[in-house]
Amino acid sequence: MVEQPAFGRRLKELRTERGLSQAALAGDDMSTGYLSRLESGARQPTARVIAYLAERLQVDPCEFDVPSVGSVAEALALATSADGDEALQKLAAALELSPAVDPTLRWQALWLLADAHARRGARQEESVLLEELVRTSEELMLPELQCRARTQLARCLRTLGDIPRALKAGQEACRLAYDHKLPVQDTGAALLTLVSVEAEAGRLSDARAHADDLVELVAERNGTLRAEALWAAATVTFRQGDSATARERLEQALAELDSRLDLVLWMRLRLAAASLYLQASPRQLDECRRRLDEAEPALSLVGTPVHQQEMLTLRVHLAFEEGRYADARAAHDELVLDELRLTYRDRIRLDVLHNRLLILEGQAQQGAQQLRELAERAQQTSNIDLAAEIWRTLAETPKD
C-alpha cells in the first residue's frame, strides 16, 4: 500500500537518485505541478499514476509501497519487543504520520529511536531526535525526563564536537537534577556528561571539581555508574597531568566492574585504558596491547561497528607508537574514512596521526600545515583541550 507523505518522499528520492528534474520525470502525460503536489504529499496517487511513474523511473511499482504503520502505541510496543531495524522504521513512520500523538508516547518513541541511532554511530540523526525529545520533555514538565533528555543531548553534541551547545545542555541537566533532588542515577548521569564536556572545553578545574562530586556521589554504589564515574575522573586527572592518579582510578574501575554485569561497558573500559596508555608519558605500549587483547573477544560478541572502528583506530595508533610506520599507514588506509562513526576527538586524533605519517614519509610541509589547520579548527569549535594537544604534537614532531 502507499500512504502520503511517505509516497512523496520516496518518489522524490527515486527521481533525484536518477538525476531527473520534475519536468523530465513528468514527461508529456503529467503536469509538473501535479508531480510537485505528489512529492509534497498534497495529493494521493492513483494506481494508474503509480504505474506511470514506475515505468518512467524504470522500477517496480512495489518500490513505492509503505508498510501500514498503525498507531504509535502499537508501533512502540512492537519496537520495544523486537530486534532489528524493521520495527524501528515502522515506529519512525508512525511517529511522523501522527504529529498530534500523546507527548508521553512521543517521548518514549523518540528515546528509543535516538538510542538506535546512537548505537549505529549516526550522531547527526540522533541529535535531531534528541532536540525534539527535549522539546517534548518540556510539554510533559517532568524533571526526570527533562534531565534525561538534556543529558543525552549533551553526550551526543560532545561526540559531534559541538562543545558550546553540549556545555549548555549538560549544565541544564545538572541544574534540573540538583534543583529537583533527582535520584542518584539521574544526577550521576548528568554530572558524568558535564564532566566530559567540560574536559573537552578545557575547563579542567571545573571538570575536576564535578568529577570529585561524582565519585563522592556514587561512593556507596557498585555497578556501571560507579565504573563510569571512575573512568570520567581518570580522564580529567590525566588531562591535568596527574597520570598516576588517572591510572589508579581507571584500574579501579576495571577491577570492580564484573563483565557479567555489563559486558559492553567492560569492553569499553579496556579500550579507554588502552587509549590512556598510548597517550601516557612515557608510553605504556605493553599495557595498551594487553588491554586491547582483553577487549577483542568481547568485541566479537557485543561490539557494534563503532566499537570495531575504535579498536582498529587504537591498533593504528599502537603501530605508530611502536615505530611500525608502514603497518600504521597500511592499517590507516584500510579504514573507510567517509564511513567512520568515531567521536569528534577520535576522528581528529586519527587525522593528526595521518599527518604525522606524512611528515615521516617526506611530506613535511603538507603534514605540518594540515596539523596547524586541525589545531585551529579544534580551537574555533571550543575543543580547547584537543587543540592544545595538537599544538603540542606539532611542536614535538620533527619537520626534517
mmCIF file of C-alpha atoms in Angstrom, residues 63-354:
data_model
loop_
_atom_site.group_PDB
_atom_site.id
_atom_site.type_symbol
_atom_site.label_atom_id
_atom_site.label_comp_id
_atom_site.label_asym_id
_atom_site.label_seq_id
_atom_site.Cartn_x
_atom_site.Cartn_y
_atom_site.Cartn_z
ATOM 1 C CA GLU A 63 9.234 0.384 -4.794
ATOM 2 C CA PHE A 64 6.583 2.843 -3.620
ATOM 3 C CA ASP A 65 4.989 0.500 -1.097
ATOM 4 C CA VAL A 66 4.964 1.650 2.520
ATOM 5 C CA PRO A 67 4.047 -0.833 5.268
ATOM 6 C CA SER A 68 0.965 0.029 7.263
ATOM 7 C CA VAL A 69 2.308 1.515 10.469
ATOM 8 C CA GLY A 70 -0.776 1.508 12.674
ATOM 9 C CA SER A 71 -0.826 3.680 15.749
ATOM 10 C CA VAL A 72 2.258 4.967 17.529
ATOM 11 C CA ALA A 73 1.313 2.912 20.590
ATOM 12 C CA GLU A 74 1.205 -0.287 18.548
ATOM 13 C CA ALA A 75 4.443 0.522 16.727
ATOM 14 C CA LEU A 76 6.134 1.365 20.022
ATOM 15 C CA ALA A 77 5.034 -1.920 21.575
ATOM 16 C CA LEU A 78 6.397 -3.828 18.583
ATOM 17 C CA ALA A 79 9.693 -1.913 18.548
ATOM 18 C CA THR A 80 10.365 -2.446 22.253
ATOM 19 C CA SER A 81 9.789 -6.193 21.984
ATOM 20 C CA ALA A 82 11.669 -6.964 18.759
ATOM 21 C CA ASP A 83 15.204 -6.776 17.459
ATOM 22 C CA GLY A 84 16.105 -5.394 14.071
ATOM 23 C CA ASP A 85 15.571 -2.254 12.058
ATOM 24 C CA GLU A 86 12.171 -3.019 10.556
ATOM 25 C CA ALA A 87 10.229 -2.375 13.753
ATOM 26 C CA LEU A 88 12.156 0.841 14.355
ATOM 27 C CA GLN A 89 11.448 2.035 10.824
ATOM 28 C CA LYS A 90 7.744 1.401 11.346
ATOM 29 C CA LEU A 91 7.893 3.312 14.615
ATOM 30 C CA ALA A 92 9.579 6.275 12.924
ATOM 31 C CA ALA A 93 6.949 6.240 10.164
ATOM 32 C CA ALA A 94 4.085 6.026 12.668
ATOM 33 C CA LEU A 95 5.507 8.933 14.632
ATOM 34 C CA GLU A 96 5.859 11.093 11.528
ATOM 35 C CA LEU A 97 2.304 10.347 10.467
ATOM 36 C CA SER A 98 0.951 11.199 13.934
ATOM 37 C CA PRO A 99 2.187 14.699 14.842
ATOM 38 C CA ALA A 100 -0.544 15.116 17.480
ATOM 39 C CA VAL A 101 0.276 11.911 19.359
ATOM 40 C CA ASP A 102 0.224 11.972 23.161
ATOM 41 C CA PRO A 103 3.548 13.506 24.310
ATOM 42 C CA THR A 104 4.240 10.590 26.672
ATOM 43 C CA LEU A 105 4.145 8.151 23.758
ATOM 44 C CA ARG A 106 6.146 10.547 21.605
ATOM 45 C CA TRP A 107 8.818 10.827 24.303
ATOM 46 C CA GLN A 108 9.172 7.047 24.548
ATOM 47 C CA ALA A 109 9.358 6.654 20.779
ATOM 48 C CA LEU A 110 11.936 9.414 20.381
ATOM 49 C CA TRP A 111 14.073 7.946 23.175
ATOM 50 C CA LEU A 112 14.051 4.510 21.536
ATOM 51 C CA LEU A 113 14.828 5.849 18.067
ATOM 52 C CA ALA A 114 17.608 8.136 19.318
ATOM 53 C CA ASP A 115 19.209 5.232 21.173
ATOM 54 C CA ALA A 116 19.134 3.132 17.994
ATOM 55 C CA HIS A 117 20.924 5.894 16.056
ATOM 56 C CA ALA A 118 23.488 6.237 18.861
ATOM 57 C CA ARG A 119 24.315 2.531 18.737
ATOM 58 C CA ARG A 120 24.919 2.823 14.990
ATOM 59 C CA GLY A 121 27.040 5.924 15.484
ATOM 60 C CA ALA A 122 24.610 8.053 13.450
ATOM 61 C CA ARG A 123 25.119 11.063 15.692
ATOM 62 C CA GLN A 124 23.662 13.765 13.436
ATOM 63 C CA GLU A 125 20.395 11.865 13.124
ATOM 64 C CA GLU A 126 20.455 11.181 16.852
ATOM 65 C CA SER A 127 20.908 14.870 17.659
ATOM 66 C CA VAL A 128 17.797 15.834 15.654
ATOM 67 C CA LEU A 129 15.690 13.338 17.599
ATOM 68 C CA LEU A 130 17.166 14.444 20.925
ATOM 69 C CA GLU A 131 16.361 18.084 20.225
ATOM 70 C CA GLU A 132 12.753 17.023 19.730
ATOM 71 C CA LEU A 133 12.995 14.889 22.873
ATOM 72 C CA VAL A 134 13.999 17.964 24.876
ATOM 73 C CA ARG A 135 11.017 19.903 23.483
ATOM 74 C CA THR A 136 8.687 17.012 24.314
ATOM 75 C CA SER A 137 10.030 16.812 27.863
ATOM 76 C CA GLU A 138 9.063 20.480 28.295
ATOM 77 C CA GLU A 139 5.470 19.629 27.366
ATOM 78 C CA LEU A 140 5.424 16.851 29.965
ATOM 79 C CA MET A 141 7.000 19.067 32.659
ATOM 80 C CA LEU A 142 8.551 16.050 34.410
ATOM 81 C CA PRO A 143 12.002 16.978 35.809
ATOM 82 C CA GLU A 144 13.310 13.415 35.415
ATOM 83 C CA LEU A 145 12.520 13.377 31.703
ATOM 84 C CA GLN A 146 13.763 16.946 31.221
ATOM 85 C CA CYS A 147 17.062 15.991 32.841
ATOM 86 C CA ARG A 148 17.455 12.726 30.913
ATOM 87 C CA ALA A 149 16.720 14.351 27.564
ATOM 88 C CA ARG A 150 19.316 17.085 28.136
ATOM 89 C CA THR A 151 21.884 14.596 29.404
ATOM 90 C CA GLN A 152 21.575 12.517 26.248
ATOM 91 C CA LEU A 153 21.659 15.619 24.047
ATOM 92 C CA ALA A 154 24.830 16.856 25.764
ATOM 93 C CA ARG A 155 26.518 13.484 25.239
ATOM 94 C CA CYS A 156 25.582 13.445 21.573
ATOM 95 C CA LEU A 157 26.713 17.026 20.929
ATOM 96 C CA ARG A 158 30.038 16.307 22.652
ATOM 97 C CA THR A 159 30.735 13.412 20.301
ATOM 98 C CA LEU A 160 29.920 15.730 17.386
ATOM 99 C CA GLY A 161 32.385 18.320 18.689
ATOM 100 C CA ASP A 162 29.681 20.931 19.308
ATOM 101 C CA ILE A 163 31.064 21.877 22.712
ATOM 102 C CA PRO A 164 29.200 25.182 23.393
ATOM 103 C CA ARG A 165 25.778 23.587 22.919
ATOM 104 C CA ALA A 166 26.853 20.429 24.753
ATOM 105 C CA LEU A 167 28.023 22.529 27.697
ATOM 106 C CA LYS A 168 24.706 24.367 27.877
ATOM 107 C CA ALA A 169 22.693 21.129 27.770
ATOM 108 C CA GLY A 170 24.937 19.499 30.379
ATOM 109 C CA GLN A 171 24.650 22.442 32.744
ATOM 110 C CA GLU A 172 20.864 22.497 32.369
ATOM 111 C CA ALA A 173 20.688 18.742 33.096
ATOM 112 C CA CYS A 174 22.718 19.158 36.295
ATOM 113 C CA ARG A 175 20.656 22.152 37.412
ATOM 114 C CA LEU A 176 17.451 20.123 36.998
ATOM 115 C CA ALA A 177 18.972 17.189 38.886
ATOM 116 C CA TYR A 178 20.031 19.310 41.852
ATOM 117 C CA ASP A 179 17.007 21.630 41.934
ATOM 118 C CA HIS A 180 14.569 18.723 41.996
ATOM 119 C CA LYS A 181 16.746 16.379 44.083
ATOM 120 C CA LEU A 182 16.543 13.671 41.447
ATOM 121 C CA PRO A 183 17.733 10.104 42.157
ATOM 122 C CA VAL A 184 21.442 9.268 42.137
ATOM 123 C CA GLN A 185 21.147 7.593 38.716
ATOM 124 C CA ASP A 186 19.856 10.782 37.063
ATOM 125 C CA THR A 187 22.153 13.136 38.965
ATOM 126 C CA GLY A 188 25.151 10.921 38.343
ATOM 127 C CA ALA A 189 24.428 10.616 34.628
ATOM 128 C CA ALA A 190 24.075 14.404 34.318
ATOM 129 C CA LEU A 191 27.325 15.020 36.228
ATOM 130 C CA LEU A 192 29.119 12.373 34.207
ATOM 131 C CA THR A 193 28.164 14.093 30.977
ATOM 132 C CA LEU A 194 29.023 17.572 32.251
ATOM 133 C CA VAL A 195 32.494 16.391 33.338
ATOM 134 C CA SER A 196 33.275 15.012 29.885
ATOM 135 C CA VAL A 197 32.076 18.192 28.149
ATOM 136 C CA GLU A 198 33.992 20.499 30.499
ATOM 137 C CA ALA A 199 37.137 18.450 29.902
ATOM 138 C CA GLU A 200 36.775 18.858 26.123
ATOM 139 C CA ALA A 201 36.217 22.594 26.610
ATOM 140 C CA GLY A 202 39.499 22.853 28.524
ATOM 141 C CA ARG A 203 37.675 23.771 31.744
ATOM 142 C CA LEU A 204 39.712 21.248 33.659
ATOM 143 C CA SER A 205 39.335 22.794 37.123
ATOM 144 C CA ASP A 206 35.537 22.735 36.776
ATOM 145 C CA ALA A 207 35.675 19.211 35.376
ATOM 146 C CA ARG A 208 37.889 18.054 38.258
ATOM 147 C CA ALA A 209 35.532 19.548 40.863
ATOM 148 C CA HIS A 210 32.491 17.937 39.259
ATOM 149 C CA ALA A 211 34.358 14.636 38.843
ATOM 150 C CA ASP A 212 35.141 14.634 42.559
ATOM 151 C CA ASP A 213 31.460 15.350 43.305
ATOM 152 C CA LEU A 214 30.507 12.470 41.051
ATOM 153 C CA VAL A 215 32.894 9.971 42.670
ATOM 154 C CA GLU A 216 31.621 11.008 46.104
ATOM 155 C CA LEU A 217 28.006 10.677 44.956
ATOM 156 C CA VAL A 218 28.488 7.041 43.898
ATOM 157 C CA ALA A 219 30.944 6.079 46.651
ATOM 158 C CA GLU A 220 28.476 3.655 48.256
ATOM 159 C CA ARG A 221 27.329 2.137 44.984
ATOM 160 C CA ASN A 222 28.599 -0.659 42.792
ATOM 161 C CA GLY A 223 27.984 -1.255 39.128
ATOM 162 C CA THR A 224 28.046 0.668 35.897
ATOM 163 C CA LEU A 225 27.546 4.204 37.186
ATOM 164 C CA ARG A 226 30.453 3.890 39.629
ATOM 165 C CA ALA A 227 32.679 2.425 36.909
ATOM 166 C CA GLU A 228 31.807 5.278 34.550
ATOM 167 C CA ALA A 229 32.382 7.831 37.324
ATOM 168 C CA LEU A 230 35.883 6.472 37.964
ATOM 169 C CA TRP A 231 36.534 6.477 34.207
ATOM 170 C CA ALA A 232 35.459 10.118 33.900
ATOM 171 C CA ALA A 233 37.573 11.133 36.883
ATOM 172 C CA ALA A 234 40.556 9.283 35.410
ATOM 173 C CA THR A 235 40.174 11.141 32.117
ATOM 174 C CA VAL A 236 40.145 14.539 33.834
ATOM 175 C CA THR A 237 43.117 13.840 36.109
ATOM 176 C CA PHE A 238 45.070 12.502 33.145
ATOM 177 C CA ARG A 239 44.481 15.691 31.173
ATOM 178 C CA GLN A 240 45.613 17.674 34.201
ATOM 179 C CA GLY A 241 48.914 15.810 34.057
ATOM 180 C CA ASP A 242 48.296 13.510 37.015
ATOM 181 C CA SER A 243 48.788 10.239 35.157
ATOM 182 C CA ALA A 244 49.427 8.190 38.331
ATOM 183 C CA THR A 245 46.026 9.064 39.825
ATOM 184 C CA ALA A 246 44.378 8.625 36.447
ATOM 185 C CA ARG A 247 45.757 5.130 36.081
ATOM 186 C CA GLU A 248 44.787 4.239 39.642
ATOM 187 C CA ARG A 249 41.171 5.299 39.116
ATOM 188 C CA LEU A 250 40.847 3.601 35.757
ATOM 189 C CA GLU A 251 42.385 0.370 37.025
ATOM 190 C CA GLN A 252 39.957 0.522 39.958
ATOM 191 C CA ALA A 253 37.051 0.735 37.517
ATOM 192 C CA LEU A 254 38.477 -2.159 35.513
ATOM 193 C CA ALA A 255 38.826 -4.289 38.628
ATOM 194 C CA GLU A 256 35.415 -3.524 40.129
ATOM 195 C CA LEU A 257 33.174 -3.994 37.102
ATOM 196 C CA ASP A 258 32.126 -7.593 36.538
ATOM 197 C CA SER A 259 31.814 -8.448 32.851
ATOM 198 C CA ARG A 260 28.578 -10.314 33.649
ATOM 199 C CA LEU A 261 27.009 -7.052 34.801
ATOM 200 C CA ASP A 262 27.681 -5.078 31.604
ATOM 201 C CA LEU A 263 29.919 -6.674 29.001
ATOM 202 C CA VAL A 264 29.757 -3.652 26.686
ATOM 203 C CA LEU A 265 30.993 -1.255 29.381
ATOM 204 C CA TRP A 266 33.591 -3.845 30.472
ATOM 205 C CA MET A 267 34.925 -3.828 26.906
ATOM 206 C CA ARG A 268 34.769 -0.032 26.562
ATOM 207 C CA LEU A 269 36.766 0.433 29.762
ATOM 208 C CA ARG A 270 39.551 -1.647 28.273
ATOM 209 C CA LEU A 271 39.529 0.404 25.097
ATOM 210 C CA ALA A 272 39.685 3.543 27.264
ATOM 211 C CA ALA A 273 42.599 2.117 29.245
ATOM 212 C CA ALA A 274 44.437 1.269 26.042
ATOM 213 C CA SER A 275 43.955 4.836 24.829
ATOM 214 C CA LEU A 276 45.254 6.254 28.124
ATOM 215 C CA TYR A 277 48.367 4.067 27.986
ATOM 216 C CA LEU A 278 49.001 5.217 24.409
ATOM 217 C CA GLN A 279 48.945 8.852 25.491
ATOM 218 C CA ALA A 280 50.902 8.446 28.740
ATOM 219 C CA SER A 281 54.400 9.815 29.080
ATOM 220 C CA PRO A 282 56.332 7.616 28.714
ATOM 221 C CA ARG A 283 54.098 5.440 26.529
ATOM 222 C CA GLN A 284 52.998 2.154 28.129
ATOM 223 C CA LEU A 285 52.689 0.114 24.977
ATOM 224 C CA ASP A 286 52.713 -3.358 26.528
ATOM 225 C CA GLU A 287 49.822 -2.351 28.798
ATOM 226 C CA CYS A 288 47.993 -0.892 25.816
ATOM 227 C CA ARG A 289 48.357 -4.097 23.828
ATOM 228 C CA ARG A 290 47.248 -6.202 26.820
ATOM 229 C CA ARG A 291 44.043 -4.232 27.257
ATOM 230 C CA LEU A 292 43.243 -4.366 23.539
ATOM 231 C CA ASP A 293 43.776 -8.122 23.526
ATOM 232 C CA GLU A 294 41.442 -8.442 26.531
ATOM 233 C CA ALA A 295 38.743 -6.452 24.751
ATOM 234 C CA GLU A 296 38.974 -8.388 21.476
ATOM 235 C CA PRO A 297 36.832 -11.434 22.466
ATOM 236 C CA ALA A 298 34.092 -9.216 23.921
ATOM 237 C CA LEU A 299 34.193 -7.095 20.774
ATOM 238 C CA SER A 300 33.318 -10.132 18.668
ATOM 239 C CA LEU A 301 30.332 -10.835 20.936
ATOM 240 C CA VAL A 302 28.781 -7.459 21.704
ATOM 241 C CA GLY A 303 30.750 -4.902 19.718
ATOM 242 C CA THR A 304 28.985 -2.542 17.338
ATOM 243 C CA PRO A 305 30.546 -1.218 14.109
ATOM 244 C CA VAL A 306 31.515 1.879 16.122
ATOM 245 C CA HIS A 307 33.393 -0.250 18.657
ATOM 246 C CA GLN A 308 35.098 -2.085 15.805
ATOM 247 C CA GLN A 309 36.282 1.248 14.414
ATOM 248 C CA GLU A 310 37.549 2.322 17.827
ATOM 249 C CA MET A 311 39.561 -0.890 18.147
ATOM 250 C CA LEU A 312 41.045 -0.557 14.657
ATOM 251 C CA THR A 313 41.937 3.065 15.293
ATOM 252 C CA LEU A 314 43.721 2.187 18.530
ATOM 253 C CA ARG A 315 45.637 -0.542 16.694
ATOM 254 C CA VAL A 316 46.746 2.079 14.168
ATOM 255 C CA HIS A 317 47.982 4.364 16.943
ATOM 256 C CA LEU A 318 49.759 1.459 18.646
ATOM 257 C CA ALA A 319 51.604 0.520 15.442
ATOM 258 C CA PHE A 320 52.718 4.137 15.059
ATOM 259 C CA GLU A 321 53.988 4.423 18.631
ATOM 260 C CA GLU A 322 55.877 1.130 18.235
ATOM 261 C CA GLY A 323 57.661 2.575 15.222
ATOM 262 C CA ARG A 324 55.913 0.274 12.756
ATOM 263 C CA TYR A 325 55.135 3.159 10.438
ATOM 264 C CA ALA A 326 54.470 1.067 7.342
ATOM 265 C CA ASP A 327 51.977 -1.054 9.307
ATOM 266 C CA ALA A 328 50.369 2.092 10.708
ATOM 267 C CA ARG A 329 49.994 3.573 7.228
ATOM 268 C CA ALA A 330 48.584 0.343 5.787
ATOM 269 C CA ALA A 331 46.081 -0.024 8.640
ATOM 270 C CA HIS A 332 45.111 3.660 8.428
ATOM 271 C CA ASP A 333 44.493 3.422 4.694
ATOM 272 C CA GLU A 334 42.258 0.376 5.189
ATOM 273 C CA LEU A 335 39.837 2.472 7.225
ATOM 274 C CA VAL A 336 36.996 3.857 5.125
ATOM 275 C CA LEU A 337 37.247 7.423 6.367
ATOM 276 C CA ASP A 338 33.888 8.520 4.960
ATOM 277 C CA GLU A 339 32.157 5.785 6.976
ATOM 278 C CA LEU A 340 33.853 6.448 10.322
ATOM 279 C CA ARG A 341 31.450 6.887 13.235
ATOM 280 C CA LEU A 342 34.085 7.897 15.766
ATOM 281 C CA THR A 343 33.704 10.803 18.165
ATOM 282 C CA TYR A 344 34.947 14.199 17.042
ATOM 283 C CA ARG A 345 38.058 13.854 19.256
ATOM 284 C CA ASP A 346 38.932 10.407 17.916
ATOM 285 C CA ARG A 347 38.454 11.487 14.295
ATOM 286 C CA ILE A 348 40.721 14.492 14.784
ATOM 287 C CA ARG A 349 43.364 12.387 16.547
ATOM 288 C CA LEU A 350 43.280 9.981 13.596
ATOM 289 C CA ASP A 351 43.804 12.944 11.244
ATOM 290 C CA VAL A 352 46.743 14.025 13.413
ATOM 291 C CA LEU A 353 48.330 10.595 13.066
ATOM 292 C CA HIS A 354 47.842 10.694 9.286
#
